[in-house]
């Protein structure tokens, strides 16, 4: 996960915490916690990076709405990241 931006890591964490998250629900969740507006032009290209790297899987809810779930590779990346963080922040 060291090659991801902080924003991409945040997206991955939020997707992991939601059930079949739509792009809109990911956007709303991040905006609620950061207090910053996230544009579609920033959100969707970064979601696509996660999908293209195999960390997130993308499916279709309807013709206008996709959902995102963390792939097995993404879960492993999160686990490894957590282990690495715990070396420095063990509490």
PDB file of C-alpha atoms in Angstrom:
ATOM      1  CA  UNK A   1       0.000   0.000   0.000  1.00  0.00           C
ATOM      2  CA  UNK A   2       3.027   2.272   0.044  1.00  0.00           C
ATOM      3  CA  UNK A   3       2.472   3.092  -3.615  1.00  0.00           C
ATOM      4  CA  UNK A   4      -1.053   4.395  -2.917  1.00  0.00           C
ATOM      5  CA  UNK A   5      -1.790   8.003  -2.091  1.00  0.00           C
ATOM      6  CA  UNK A   6      -3.215   8.810   1.321  1.00  0.00           C
ATOM      7  CA  UNK A   7      -6.558   9.509  -0.335  1.00  0.00           C
ATOM      8  CA  UNK A   8      -6.544   6.095  -2.013  1.00  0.00           C
ATOM      9  CA  UNK A   9      -5.751   4.420   1.318  1.00  0.00           C
ATOM     10  CA  UNK A  10      -8.623   6.338   2.925  1.00  0.00           C
ATOM     11  CA  UNK A  11     -10.942   5.125   0.168  1.00  0.00           C
ATOM     12  CA  UNK A  12      -9.837   1.547   0.769  1.00  0.00           C
ATOM     13  CA  UNK A  13     -10.467   1.811   4.519  1.00  0.00           C
ATOM     14  CA  UNK A  14     -13.922   3.343   3.990  1.00  0.00           C
ATOM     15  CA  UNK A  15     -14.913   0.704   1.439  1.00  0.00           C
ATOM     16  CA  UNK A  16     -13.776  -1.994   3.872  1.00  0.00           C
ATOM     17  CA  UNK A  17     -16.067  -0.539   6.527  1.00  0.00           C
ATOM     18  CA  UNK A  18     -19.174  -0.330   4.357  1.00  0.00           C
ATOM     19  CA  UNK A  19     -21.341  -3.037   2.815  1.00  0.00           C
ATOM     20  CA  UNK A  20     -21.306  -2.859  -1.003  1.00  0.00           C
ATOM     21  CA  UNK A  21     -20.538   0.840  -0.925  1.00  0.00           C
ATOM     22  CA  UNK A  22     -21.653   3.029  -3.801  1.00  0.00           C
ATOM     23  CA  UNK A  23     -19.300   5.757  -4.920  1.00  0.00           C
ATOM     24  CA  UNK A  24     -21.740   8.266  -3.474  1.00  0.00           C
ATOM     25  CA  UNK A  25     -21.773   6.578  -0.050  1.00  0.00           C
ATOM     26  CA  UNK A  26     -17.962   6.481   0.006  1.00  0.00           C
ATOM     27  CA  UNK A  27     -17.908  10.172  -0.915  1.00  0.00           C
ATOM     28  CA  UNK A  28     -20.425  11.079   1.794  1.00  0.00           C
ATOM     29  CA  UNK A  29     -18.577   9.068   4.433  1.00  0.00           C
ATOM     30  CA  UNK A  30     -15.244  10.739   3.690  1.00  0.00           C
ATOM     31  CA  UNK A  31     -16.803  14.199   3.498  1.00  0.00           C
ATOM     32  CA  UNK A  32     -18.480  13.668   6.873  1.00  0.00           C
ATOM     33  CA  UNK A  33     -15.184  12.746   8.529  1.00  0.00           C
ATOM     34  CA  UNK A  34     -12.892  15.220   6.788  1.00  0.00           C
ATOM     35  CA  UNK A  35     -15.212  18.189   6.488  1.00  0.00           C
ATOM     36  CA  UNK A  36     -13.999  18.647   2.919  1.00  0.00           C
ATOM     37  CA  UNK A  37     -15.861  18.376  -0.350  1.00  0.00           C
ATOM     38  CA  UNK A  38     -14.727  15.550  -2.609  1.00  0.00           C
ATOM     39  CA  UNK A  39     -15.404  16.080  -6.282  1.00  0.00           C
ATOM     40  CA  UNK A  40     -16.442  13.343  -8.671  1.00  0.00           C
ATOM     41  CA  UNK A  41     -13.336  14.186 -10.696  1.00  0.00           C
ATOM     42  CA  UNK A  42     -11.183  13.172  -7.746  1.00  0.00           C
ATOM     43  CA  UNK A  43     -13.249  10.296  -6.402  1.00  0.00           C
ATOM     44  CA  UNK A  44     -13.920   8.093  -9.402  1.00  0.00           C
ATOM     45  CA  UNK A  45     -10.437   8.094 -10.975  1.00  0.00           C
ATOM     46  CA  UNK A  46      -9.024   7.073  -7.590  1.00  0.00           C
ATOM     47  CA  UNK A  47     -11.622   4.329  -7.182  1.00  0.00           C
ATOM     48  CA  UNK A  48     -10.613   3.122 -10.642  1.00  0.00           C
ATOM     49  CA  UNK A  49      -6.963   2.943  -9.532  1.00  0.00           C
ATOM     50  CA  UNK A  50      -7.971   0.677  -6.643  1.00  0.00           C
ATOM     51  CA  UNK A  51     -10.019  -1.501  -8.985  1.00  0.00           C
ATOM     52  CA  UNK A  52      -7.241  -1.683 -11.589  1.00  0.00           C
ATOM     53  CA  UNK A  53      -4.723  -2.718  -8.927  1.00  0.00           C
ATOM     54  CA  UNK A  54      -6.982  -5.539  -7.789  1.00  0.00           C
ATOM     55  CA  UNK A  55      -7.534  -4.108  -4.312  1.00  0.00           C
ATOM     56  CA  UNK A  56     -11.226  -3.367  -4.861  1.00  0.00           C
ATOM     57  CA  UNK A  57     -13.893  -5.101  -6.912  1.00  0.00           C
ATOM     58  CA  UNK A  58     -16.542  -3.090  -8.729  1.00  0.00           C
ATOM     59  CA  UNK A  59     -20.041  -4.338  -9.442  1.00  0.00           C
ATOM     60  CA  UNK A  60     -23.251  -2.859 -10.742  1.00  0.00           C
ATOM     61  CA  UNK A  61     -26.338  -2.126  -8.644  1.00  0.00           C
ATOM     62  CA  UNK A  62     -28.299  -0.642 -11.552  1.00  0.00           C
ATOM     63  CA  UNK A  63     -27.503   1.136 -14.823  1.00  0.00           C
ATOM     64  CA  UNK A  64     -26.412   4.284 -13.004  1.00  0.00           C
ATOM     65  CA  UNK A  65     -24.920   2.974  -9.775  1.00  0.00           C
ATOM     66  CA  UNK A  66     -21.867   0.836  -9.106  1.00  0.00           C
ATOM     67  CA  UNK A  67     -20.808  -0.702  -5.829  1.00  0.00           C
ATOM     68  CA  UNK A  68     -17.348  -1.338  -4.463  1.00  0.00           C
ATOM     69  CA  UNK A  69     -16.085  -4.090  -2.142  1.00  0.00           C
ATOM     70  CA  UNK A  70     -12.576  -4.814  -0.947  1.00  0.00           C
ATOM     71  CA  UNK A  71     -11.040  -7.733  -2.842  1.00  0.00           C
ATOM     72  CA  UNK A  72      -9.015 -10.447  -1.117  1.00  0.00           C
ATOM     73  CA  UNK A  73      -5.828  -8.686  -2.221  1.00  0.00           C
ATOM     74  CA  UNK A  74      -7.119  -5.473  -0.647  1.00  0.00           C
ATOM     75  CA  UNK A  75      -7.901  -7.230   2.613  1.00  0.00           C
ATOM     76  CA  UNK A  76      -4.377  -8.638   2.685  1.00  0.00           C
ATOM     77  CA  UNK A  77      -2.924  -5.200   1.932  1.00  0.00           C
ATOM     78  CA  UNK A  78      -4.939  -3.690   4.794  1.00  0.00           C
ATOM     79  CA  UNK A  79      -3.791  -6.454   7.136  1.00  0.00           C
ATOM     80  CA  UNK A  80      -0.150  -5.927   6.219  1.00  0.00           C
ATOM     81  CA  UNK A  81      -0.515  -2.167   6.582  1.00  0.00           C
ATOM     82  CA  UNK A  82      -2.035  -2.616  10.032  1.00  0.00           C
ATOM     83  CA  UNK A  83       0.853  -4.862  11.088  1.00  0.00           C
ATOM     84  CA  UNK A  84       3.366  -2.289   9.835  1.00  0.00           C
ATOM     85  CA  UNK A  85       1.545   0.552  11.647  1.00  0.00           C
ATOM     86  CA  UNK A  86       1.421  -1.471  14.871  1.00  0.00           C
ATOM     87  CA  UNK A  87       5.220  -1.547  14.946  1.00  0.00           C
ATOM     88  CA  UNK A  88       5.205   2.219  15.404  1.00  0.00           C
ATOM     89  CA  UNK A  89       1.873   2.810  17.112  1.00  0.00           C
ATOM     90  CA  UNK A  90       1.290  -0.234  19.327  1.00  0.00           C
ATOM     91  CA  UNK A  91      -1.701   1.113  21.262  1.00  0.00           C
TER      92      UNK A  91
END
